[in-house]
Coordinates of C-alpha atoms and ligand atoms in Angstrom, one line a residue:
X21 CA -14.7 0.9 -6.2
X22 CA -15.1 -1.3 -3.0
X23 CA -16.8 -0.3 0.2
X24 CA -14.2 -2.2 3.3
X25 CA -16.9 -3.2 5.7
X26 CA -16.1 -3.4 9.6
X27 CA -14.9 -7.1 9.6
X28 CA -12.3 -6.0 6.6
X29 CA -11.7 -3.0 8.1
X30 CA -10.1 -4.6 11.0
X31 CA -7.4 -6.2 9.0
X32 CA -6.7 -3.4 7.2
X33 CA -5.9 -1.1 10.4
X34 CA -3.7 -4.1 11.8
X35 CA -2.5 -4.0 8.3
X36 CA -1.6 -0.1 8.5
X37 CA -0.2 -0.4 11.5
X38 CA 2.2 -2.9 11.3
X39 CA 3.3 -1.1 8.0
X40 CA 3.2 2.5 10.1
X41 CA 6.1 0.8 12.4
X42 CA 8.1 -0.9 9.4
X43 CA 8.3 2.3 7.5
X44 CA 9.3 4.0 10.9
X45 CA 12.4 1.6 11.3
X46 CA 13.8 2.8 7.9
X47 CA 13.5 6.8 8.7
X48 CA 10.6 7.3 6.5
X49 CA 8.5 9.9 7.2
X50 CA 5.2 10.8 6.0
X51 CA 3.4 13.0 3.4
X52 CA -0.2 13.5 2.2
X53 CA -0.6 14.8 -0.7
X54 CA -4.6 15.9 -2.4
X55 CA -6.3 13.0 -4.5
X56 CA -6.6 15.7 -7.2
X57 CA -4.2 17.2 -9.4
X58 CA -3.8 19.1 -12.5
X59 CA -4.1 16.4 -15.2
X60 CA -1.0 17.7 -17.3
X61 CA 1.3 16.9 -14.1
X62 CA 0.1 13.5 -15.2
X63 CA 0.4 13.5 -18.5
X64 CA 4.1 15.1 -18.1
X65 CA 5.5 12.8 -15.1
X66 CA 4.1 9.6 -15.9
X67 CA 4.1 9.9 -19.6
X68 CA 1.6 10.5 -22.5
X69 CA 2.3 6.7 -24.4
X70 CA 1.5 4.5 -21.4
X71 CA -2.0 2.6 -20.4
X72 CA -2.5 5.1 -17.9
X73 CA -2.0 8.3 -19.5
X74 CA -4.0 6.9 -22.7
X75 CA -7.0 5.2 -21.3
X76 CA -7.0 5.1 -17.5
X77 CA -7.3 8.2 -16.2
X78 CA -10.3 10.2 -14.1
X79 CA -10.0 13.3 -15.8
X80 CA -12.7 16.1 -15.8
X81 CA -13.5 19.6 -16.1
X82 CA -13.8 21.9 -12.8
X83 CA -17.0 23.6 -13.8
X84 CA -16.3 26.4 -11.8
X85 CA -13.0 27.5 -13.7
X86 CA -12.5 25.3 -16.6
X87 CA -9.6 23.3 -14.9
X88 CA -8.3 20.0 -16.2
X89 CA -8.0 17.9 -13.3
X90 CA -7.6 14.1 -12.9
X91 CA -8.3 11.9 -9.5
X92 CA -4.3 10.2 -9.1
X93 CA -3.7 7.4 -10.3
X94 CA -0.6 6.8 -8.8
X95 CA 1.3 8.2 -5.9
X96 CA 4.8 9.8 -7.0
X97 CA 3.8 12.6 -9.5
X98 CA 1.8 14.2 -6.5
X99 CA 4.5 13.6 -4.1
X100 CA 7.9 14.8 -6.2
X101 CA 5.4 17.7 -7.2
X102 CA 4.8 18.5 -2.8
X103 CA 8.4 18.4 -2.9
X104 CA 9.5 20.6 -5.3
X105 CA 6.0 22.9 -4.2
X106 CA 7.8 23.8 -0.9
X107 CA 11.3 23.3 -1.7
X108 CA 11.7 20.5 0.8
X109 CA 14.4 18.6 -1.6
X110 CA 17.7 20.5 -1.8
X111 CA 18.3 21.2 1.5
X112 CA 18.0 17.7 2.6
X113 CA 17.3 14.2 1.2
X114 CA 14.2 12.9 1.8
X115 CA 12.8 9.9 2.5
X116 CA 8.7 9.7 2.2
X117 CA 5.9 7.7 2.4
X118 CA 1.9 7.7 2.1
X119 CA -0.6 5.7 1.7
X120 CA -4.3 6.2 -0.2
X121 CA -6.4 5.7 -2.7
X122 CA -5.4 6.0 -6.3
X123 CA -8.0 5.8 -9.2
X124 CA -7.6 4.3 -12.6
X125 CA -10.4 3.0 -14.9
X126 CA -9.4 -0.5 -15.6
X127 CA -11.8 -3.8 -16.4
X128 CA -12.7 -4.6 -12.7
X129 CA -11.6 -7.9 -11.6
X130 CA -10.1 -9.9 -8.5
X131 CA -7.1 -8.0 -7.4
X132 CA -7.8 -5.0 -10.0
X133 CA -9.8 -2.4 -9.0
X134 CA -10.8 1.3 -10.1
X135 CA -10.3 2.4 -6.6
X136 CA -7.8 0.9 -5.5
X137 CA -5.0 1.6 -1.9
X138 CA -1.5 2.1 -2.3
X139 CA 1.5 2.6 0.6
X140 CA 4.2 5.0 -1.6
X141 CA 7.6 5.3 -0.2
X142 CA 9.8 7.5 -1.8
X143 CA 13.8 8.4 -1.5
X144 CA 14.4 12.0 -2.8
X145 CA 18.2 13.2 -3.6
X146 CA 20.0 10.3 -3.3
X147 CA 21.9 8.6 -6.5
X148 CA 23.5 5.4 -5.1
X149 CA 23.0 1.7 -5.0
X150 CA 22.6 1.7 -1.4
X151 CA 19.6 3.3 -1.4
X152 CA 17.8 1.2 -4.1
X153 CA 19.2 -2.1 -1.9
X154 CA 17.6 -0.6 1.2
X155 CA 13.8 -0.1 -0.4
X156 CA 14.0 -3.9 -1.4
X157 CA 15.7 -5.5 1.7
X158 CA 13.3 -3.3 3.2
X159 CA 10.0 -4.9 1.4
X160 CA 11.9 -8.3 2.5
X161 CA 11.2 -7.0 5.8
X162 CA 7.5 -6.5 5.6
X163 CA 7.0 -9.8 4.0
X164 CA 8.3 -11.6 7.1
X165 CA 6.4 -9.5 9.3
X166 CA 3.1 -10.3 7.1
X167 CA 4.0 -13.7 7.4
X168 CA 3.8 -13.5 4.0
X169 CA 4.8 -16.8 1.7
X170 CA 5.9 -17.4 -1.5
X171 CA 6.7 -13.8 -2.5
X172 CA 9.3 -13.8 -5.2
X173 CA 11.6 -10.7 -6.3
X174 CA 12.5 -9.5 -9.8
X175 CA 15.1 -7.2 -10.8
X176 CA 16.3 -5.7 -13.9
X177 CA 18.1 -2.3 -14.7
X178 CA 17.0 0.1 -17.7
X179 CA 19.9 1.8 -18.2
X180 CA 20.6 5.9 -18.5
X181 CA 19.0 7.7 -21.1
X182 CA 21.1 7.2 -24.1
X183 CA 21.3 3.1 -23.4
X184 CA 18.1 3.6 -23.6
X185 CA 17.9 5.5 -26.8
X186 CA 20.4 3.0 -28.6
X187 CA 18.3 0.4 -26.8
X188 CA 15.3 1.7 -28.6
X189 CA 16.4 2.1 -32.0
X190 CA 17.5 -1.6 -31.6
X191 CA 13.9 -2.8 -30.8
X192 CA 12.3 -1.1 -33.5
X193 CA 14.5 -2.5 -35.7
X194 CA 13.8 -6.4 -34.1
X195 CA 9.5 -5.6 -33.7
X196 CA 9.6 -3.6 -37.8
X197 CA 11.4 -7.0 -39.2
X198 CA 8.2 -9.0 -37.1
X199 CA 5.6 -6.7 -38.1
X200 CA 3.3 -9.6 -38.5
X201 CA 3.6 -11.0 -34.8
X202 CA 2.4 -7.6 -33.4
X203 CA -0.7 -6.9 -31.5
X204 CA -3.0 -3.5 -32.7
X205 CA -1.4 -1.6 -29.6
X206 CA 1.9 -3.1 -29.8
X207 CA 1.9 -1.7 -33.6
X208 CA 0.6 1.6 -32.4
X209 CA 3.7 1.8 -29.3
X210 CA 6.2 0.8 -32.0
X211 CA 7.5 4.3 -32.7
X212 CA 6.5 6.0 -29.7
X213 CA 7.1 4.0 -27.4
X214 CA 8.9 0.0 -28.2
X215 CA 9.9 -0.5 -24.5
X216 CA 6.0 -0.8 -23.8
X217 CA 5.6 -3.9 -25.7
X218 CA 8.2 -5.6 -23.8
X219 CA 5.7 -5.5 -20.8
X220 CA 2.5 -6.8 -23.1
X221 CA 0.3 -9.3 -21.4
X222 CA -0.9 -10.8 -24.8
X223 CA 0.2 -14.4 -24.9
X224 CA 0.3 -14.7 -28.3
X225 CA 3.3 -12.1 -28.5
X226 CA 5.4 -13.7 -25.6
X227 CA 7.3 -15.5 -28.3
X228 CA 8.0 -12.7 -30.4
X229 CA 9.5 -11.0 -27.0
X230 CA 10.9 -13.2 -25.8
X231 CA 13.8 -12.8 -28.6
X232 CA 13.7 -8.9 -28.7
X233 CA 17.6 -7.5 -28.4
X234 CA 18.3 -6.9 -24.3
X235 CA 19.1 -3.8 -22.6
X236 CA 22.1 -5.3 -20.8
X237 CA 24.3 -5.3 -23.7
X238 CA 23.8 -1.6 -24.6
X239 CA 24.8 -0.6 -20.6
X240 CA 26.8 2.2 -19.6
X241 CA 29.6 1.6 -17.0
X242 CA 27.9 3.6 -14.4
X243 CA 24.9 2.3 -14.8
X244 CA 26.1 -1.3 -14.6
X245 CA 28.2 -0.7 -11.5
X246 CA 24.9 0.5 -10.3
X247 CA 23.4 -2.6 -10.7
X248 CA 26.3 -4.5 -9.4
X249 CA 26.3 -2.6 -6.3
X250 CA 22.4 -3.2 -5.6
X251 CA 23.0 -7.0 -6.2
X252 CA 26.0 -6.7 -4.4
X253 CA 23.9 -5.8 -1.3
X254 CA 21.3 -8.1 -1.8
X255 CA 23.5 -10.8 -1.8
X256 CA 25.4 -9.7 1.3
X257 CA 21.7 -10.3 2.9
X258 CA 20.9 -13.4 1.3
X259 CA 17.6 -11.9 -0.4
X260 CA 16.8 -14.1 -3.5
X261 CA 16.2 -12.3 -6.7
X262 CA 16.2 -13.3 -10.4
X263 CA 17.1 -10.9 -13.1
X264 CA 14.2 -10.6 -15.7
X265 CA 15.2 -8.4 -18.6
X266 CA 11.9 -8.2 -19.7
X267 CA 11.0 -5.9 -16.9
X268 CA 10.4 -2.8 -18.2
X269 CA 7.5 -1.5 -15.6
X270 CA 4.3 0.5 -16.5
X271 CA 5.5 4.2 -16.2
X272 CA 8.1 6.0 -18.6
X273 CA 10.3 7.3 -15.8
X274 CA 12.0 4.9 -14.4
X275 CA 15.7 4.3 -14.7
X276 CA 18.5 2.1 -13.8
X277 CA 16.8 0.1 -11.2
X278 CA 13.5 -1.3 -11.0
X279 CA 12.2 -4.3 -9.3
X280 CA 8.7 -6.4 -8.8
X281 CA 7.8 -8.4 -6.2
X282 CA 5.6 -11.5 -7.4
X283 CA 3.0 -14.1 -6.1
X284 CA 1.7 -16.6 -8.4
X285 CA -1.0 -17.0 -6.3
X286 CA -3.1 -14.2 -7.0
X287 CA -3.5 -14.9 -10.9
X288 CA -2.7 -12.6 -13.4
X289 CA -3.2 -9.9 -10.5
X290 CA 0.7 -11.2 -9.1
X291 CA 2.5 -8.4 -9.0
X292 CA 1.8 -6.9 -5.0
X293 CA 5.0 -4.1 -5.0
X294 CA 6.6 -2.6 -7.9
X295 CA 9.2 -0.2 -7.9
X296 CA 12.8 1.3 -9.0
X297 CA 14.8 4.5 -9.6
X298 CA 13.2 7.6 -11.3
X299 CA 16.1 10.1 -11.9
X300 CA 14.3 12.0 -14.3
X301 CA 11.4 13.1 -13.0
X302 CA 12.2 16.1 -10.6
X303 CA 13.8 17.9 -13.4
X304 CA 10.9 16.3 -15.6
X305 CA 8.5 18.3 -13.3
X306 CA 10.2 21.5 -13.2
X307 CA 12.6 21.3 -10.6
X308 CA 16.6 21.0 -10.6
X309 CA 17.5 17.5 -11.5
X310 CA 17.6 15.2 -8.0
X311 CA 18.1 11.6 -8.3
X312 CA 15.2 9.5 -6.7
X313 CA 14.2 6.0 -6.0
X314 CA 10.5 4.7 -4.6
X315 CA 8.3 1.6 -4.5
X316 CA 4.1 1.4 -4.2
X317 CA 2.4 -1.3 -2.9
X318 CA -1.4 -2.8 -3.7
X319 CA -2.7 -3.1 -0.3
X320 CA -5.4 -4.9 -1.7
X321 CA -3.4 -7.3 -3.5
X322 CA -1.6 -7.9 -0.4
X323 CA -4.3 -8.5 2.3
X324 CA -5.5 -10.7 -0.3
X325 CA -2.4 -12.4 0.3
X326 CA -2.2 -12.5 3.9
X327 CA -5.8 -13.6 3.8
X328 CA -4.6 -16.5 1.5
X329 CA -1.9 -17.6 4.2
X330 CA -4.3 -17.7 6.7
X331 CA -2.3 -14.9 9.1
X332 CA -5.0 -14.0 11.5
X333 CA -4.8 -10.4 13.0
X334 CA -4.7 -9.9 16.4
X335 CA -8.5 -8.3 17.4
X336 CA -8.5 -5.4 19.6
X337 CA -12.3 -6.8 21.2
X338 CA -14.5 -4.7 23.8
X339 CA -12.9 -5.0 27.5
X340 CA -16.2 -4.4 28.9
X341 CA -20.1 -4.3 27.8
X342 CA -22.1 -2.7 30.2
X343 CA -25.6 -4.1 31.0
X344 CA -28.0 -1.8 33.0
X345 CA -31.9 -1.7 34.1
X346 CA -33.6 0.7 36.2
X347 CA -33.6 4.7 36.6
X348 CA -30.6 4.8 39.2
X349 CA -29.1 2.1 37.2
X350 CA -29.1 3.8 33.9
X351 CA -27.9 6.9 35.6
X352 CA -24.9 5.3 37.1
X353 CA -24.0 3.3 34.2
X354 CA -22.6 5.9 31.8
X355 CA -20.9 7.3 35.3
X356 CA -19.4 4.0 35.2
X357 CA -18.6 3.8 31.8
X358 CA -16.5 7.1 31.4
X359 CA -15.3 5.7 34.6
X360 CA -13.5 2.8 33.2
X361 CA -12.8 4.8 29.9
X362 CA -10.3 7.0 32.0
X363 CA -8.4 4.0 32.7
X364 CA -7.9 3.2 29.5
X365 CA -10.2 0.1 28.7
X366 CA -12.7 -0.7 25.9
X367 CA -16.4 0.3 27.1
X368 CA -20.0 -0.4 25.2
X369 CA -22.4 1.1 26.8
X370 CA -26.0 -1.0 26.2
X371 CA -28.1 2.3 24.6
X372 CA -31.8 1.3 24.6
X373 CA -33.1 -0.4 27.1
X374 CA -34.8 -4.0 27.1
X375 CA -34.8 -7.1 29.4
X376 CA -31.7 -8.1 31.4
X377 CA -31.5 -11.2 29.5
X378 CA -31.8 -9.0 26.0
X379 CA -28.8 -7.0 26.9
X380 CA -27.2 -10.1 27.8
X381 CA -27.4 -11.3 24.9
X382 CA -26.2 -8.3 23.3
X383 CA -23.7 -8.3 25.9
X384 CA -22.4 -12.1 24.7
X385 CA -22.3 -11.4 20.9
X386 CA -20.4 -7.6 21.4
X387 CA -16.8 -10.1 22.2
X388 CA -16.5 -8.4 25.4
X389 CA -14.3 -9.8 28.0
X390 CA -16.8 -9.0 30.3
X391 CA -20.2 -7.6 31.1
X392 CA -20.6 -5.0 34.1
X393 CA -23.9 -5.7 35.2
X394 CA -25.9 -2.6 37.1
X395 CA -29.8 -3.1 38.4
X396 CA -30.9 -0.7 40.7
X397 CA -30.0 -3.3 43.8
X398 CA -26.2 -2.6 42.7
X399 CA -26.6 1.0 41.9
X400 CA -28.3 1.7 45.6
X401 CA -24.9 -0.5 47.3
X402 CA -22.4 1.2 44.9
X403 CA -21.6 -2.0 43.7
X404 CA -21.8 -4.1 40.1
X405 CA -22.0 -7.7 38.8
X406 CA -19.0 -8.8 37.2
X407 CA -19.6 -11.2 34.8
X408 CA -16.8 -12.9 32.6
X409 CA -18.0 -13.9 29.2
X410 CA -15.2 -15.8 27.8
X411 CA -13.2 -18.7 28.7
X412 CA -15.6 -19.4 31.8
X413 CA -15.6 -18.3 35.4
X414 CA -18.3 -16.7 37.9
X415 CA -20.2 -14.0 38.3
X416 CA -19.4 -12.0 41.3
X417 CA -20.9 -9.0 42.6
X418 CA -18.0 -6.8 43.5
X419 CA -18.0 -2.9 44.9
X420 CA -17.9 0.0 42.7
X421 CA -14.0 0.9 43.8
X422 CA -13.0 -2.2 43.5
X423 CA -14.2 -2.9 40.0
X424 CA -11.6 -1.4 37.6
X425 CA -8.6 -3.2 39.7
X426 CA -11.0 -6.6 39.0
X427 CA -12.1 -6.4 35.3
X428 CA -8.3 -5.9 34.8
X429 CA -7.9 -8.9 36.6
X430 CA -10.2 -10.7 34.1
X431 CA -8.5 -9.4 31.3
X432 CA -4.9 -9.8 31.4
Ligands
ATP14 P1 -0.3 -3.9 -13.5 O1 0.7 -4.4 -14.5 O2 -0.8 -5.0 -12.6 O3 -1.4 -3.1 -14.2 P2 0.9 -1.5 -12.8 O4 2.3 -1.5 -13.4 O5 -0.1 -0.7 -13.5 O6 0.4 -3.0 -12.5 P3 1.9 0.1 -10.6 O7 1.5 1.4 -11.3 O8 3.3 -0.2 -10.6 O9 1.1 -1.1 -11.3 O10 1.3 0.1 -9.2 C1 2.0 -0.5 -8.1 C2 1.1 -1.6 -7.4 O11 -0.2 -1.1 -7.2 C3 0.9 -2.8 -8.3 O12 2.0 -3.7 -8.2 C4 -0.3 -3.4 -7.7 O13 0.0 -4.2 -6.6 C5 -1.1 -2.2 -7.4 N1 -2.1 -1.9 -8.4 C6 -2.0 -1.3 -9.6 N2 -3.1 -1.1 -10.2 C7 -4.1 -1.7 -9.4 C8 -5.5 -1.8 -9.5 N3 -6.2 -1.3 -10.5 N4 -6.2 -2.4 -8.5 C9 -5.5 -2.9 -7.4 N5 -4.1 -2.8 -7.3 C10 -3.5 -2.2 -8.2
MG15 MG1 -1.8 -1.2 -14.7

């Protein structure tokens, strides 16, 4: 779990604003949801055989009342629960978004964290293709406004449920008949849960999967007009996409759609946005059955990214750092300073004392555009020094109503 120090932090609130806007320009609006919840909602919406549910989960006892709660892990359990909580669904679709921290004990390493940020968007009570299009012209979107490179975009379709059943039976046939090429967790998910091993990491099995029967063949009609009609769209927009039919995603309750998008130059951590349809899960969770289709995002994975390409955030520096020595001095100054706060500009105040030239100094390293400079010479003429600090030019000694109309001068 990763304190984001100050220098960090900076790209990270250029980061959540820029996404902020972006998610504004689809019509999503957005929902905040507690980072604790009763761990069966877990166990129910995201599914008992997945890594998750089995082994990365915060879950603990509320001492108080004997609760079973677990810190999130994920974003859309808590989110389709808010929904359903204050009956926000059936009168309207809904399209939703937040952003936070999600928790899931995993081996620490670069891009994999235990705390880790996600941005959630989420489409509530719509069924059709369009929608599903929209959420991944709409990452498309955010990659070009990162200035983000080399971000590639996966696609597959899993079907309706009884595809998926006949789909199922089919695997466990293929993995049963290769019982010798399976992993100990692989052997364990056989019965439970076959579409699991699809997504195993282990190299030595990629062979073995490689050949296991597809899910395209066992398709529905609906479901592969579905498909059609998100490719359709994609292609009317020139977005790039391969199919991968081994794309099967972490969480039992997708369906239909579901996409990645992938770097391959963040290691095994690629994956920066994964996402697809969920029509199950409302009813799943107790509510009348509503179709649904979301995405989440690593933010770390993807400032690590932007970092990578070298995009620079713009800084939002000090306007002003305000040097002052003497009693009438010091009392003017934070006069001054709430002065030039009213109209809007960014104002350190020097807080505790020293030497002209110490402040100065201070004044130099703080990025300011300027430094006001107040003795008690100044201070008795209701005047100030004006002193740019970057990009050269004088000092000047300018009077006190004359000074906000000059620093903006200097800064525009
Ligand atoms: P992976 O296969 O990498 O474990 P996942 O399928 O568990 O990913 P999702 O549940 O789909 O991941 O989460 C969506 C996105 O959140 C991921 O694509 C990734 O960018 C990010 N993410 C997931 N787990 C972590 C983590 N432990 N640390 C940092 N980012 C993460
Ligand atoms: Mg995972």
């Amino acid at each position: 779990m990763n304190d984001i120090l100050p220098d960090e932090a900076q790209l990270w609130l250029w980061f959540e604003d820029s996404v902020r806007e972006w998610l504004e320009a689809y019509g999503y609006r957005n929902i905040r949801m507690p980072l604790v919840e009763p761990t069966a909602l877990f166990k129910r919406a995201i599914g008992e055989v997945t890594d998750i549910v089995e082994k990365e989960m915060y879950s603990f006892e509320d001492g108080l009342n004997g609760d079973q709660l677990t810190l999130r892990p994920e974003g859309t359990a808590s989110c389709v629960r808010a929904v359903l909580q204050h009956n926000l669904l059936y009168n309207a679709p809904q399209r939703l978004y937040y952003s936070g921290q999600m928790f899931r004990h995993e081996r620490p390493q670069k891009g994999r964290y235990r705390q880790f940020h996600q941005i959630g968007v989420e489409a509530l009570g719509f069924a059709g293709p369009d929608i599903d299009a929209e959420q991944i012209l709409m990452c498309a979107r955010l990659w070009k406004k990162l200035g983000l490179r080399d971000v590639a975009l996966q696609i597959n379709t899993l079907g309706d449920s009884a595809a998926r059943q006949r789909h199922r039976e089919k695997l466990i046939a293929y993995f049963e008949s290769h019982m010798e090429a399976l992993d100990a967790e692989a052997t364990r998910r056989l019965h439970t849960n076959p579409l699991r091993i699809l997504d195993s990491k282990n190299p030595a099995m990629q062979t073995i999967i490689a050949g296991a029967p597809g899910l395209m063949a066992e398709l529905d009609e609906e479901a592969r007009v579905h498909f059609e009609g998100v490719q359709a769209i994609l292609r009317q927009h020139g977005v790039e996409y391969e199919i991968n039919p081994r794309l099967v995603r972490g969480l039992d309750y997708y369906n239909r759609t579901v996409f990645e998008w992938v770097t391959t130059r963040l290691g095994a951590q690629g994956t920066i946005c994964a996402g697809g349809r969920y029509d199950g899960l409302v009813e799943q969770i107790g509510g009348k059955a509503a179709p649904a289709c979301g995405f989440a995002m690593g933010i770390e994975r993807l400032l690590a990214l932007v970092q990578e390409d070298g995009v620079q955030p713009p800084r939002t520096p000090l306007d002003v750092y305000l040097v002052h020595q003497g009693e009438l001095a010091d009392r003017m100054a934070s006069s001054v300073a709430e002065q030039l706060r009213d109209a809007g500009l960014r104002v350190a105040m020097h807080c505790g004392g020293g030497s002209f030239k110490s402040q100065m100094k201070k004044a130099d390293g703080s990025g300011a555009a300027c430094a006001v400079i107040i003795g008690d010479d100044e201070a008795a003429q209701q005047a100030v020094m004006l002193k740019p600090l970057r990009g050269g030019g004088e000092q000047q000694r300018v009077a006190l109503q004359d000074m906000q109309y000059k620093i903006c001068e200097l800064i525009k």
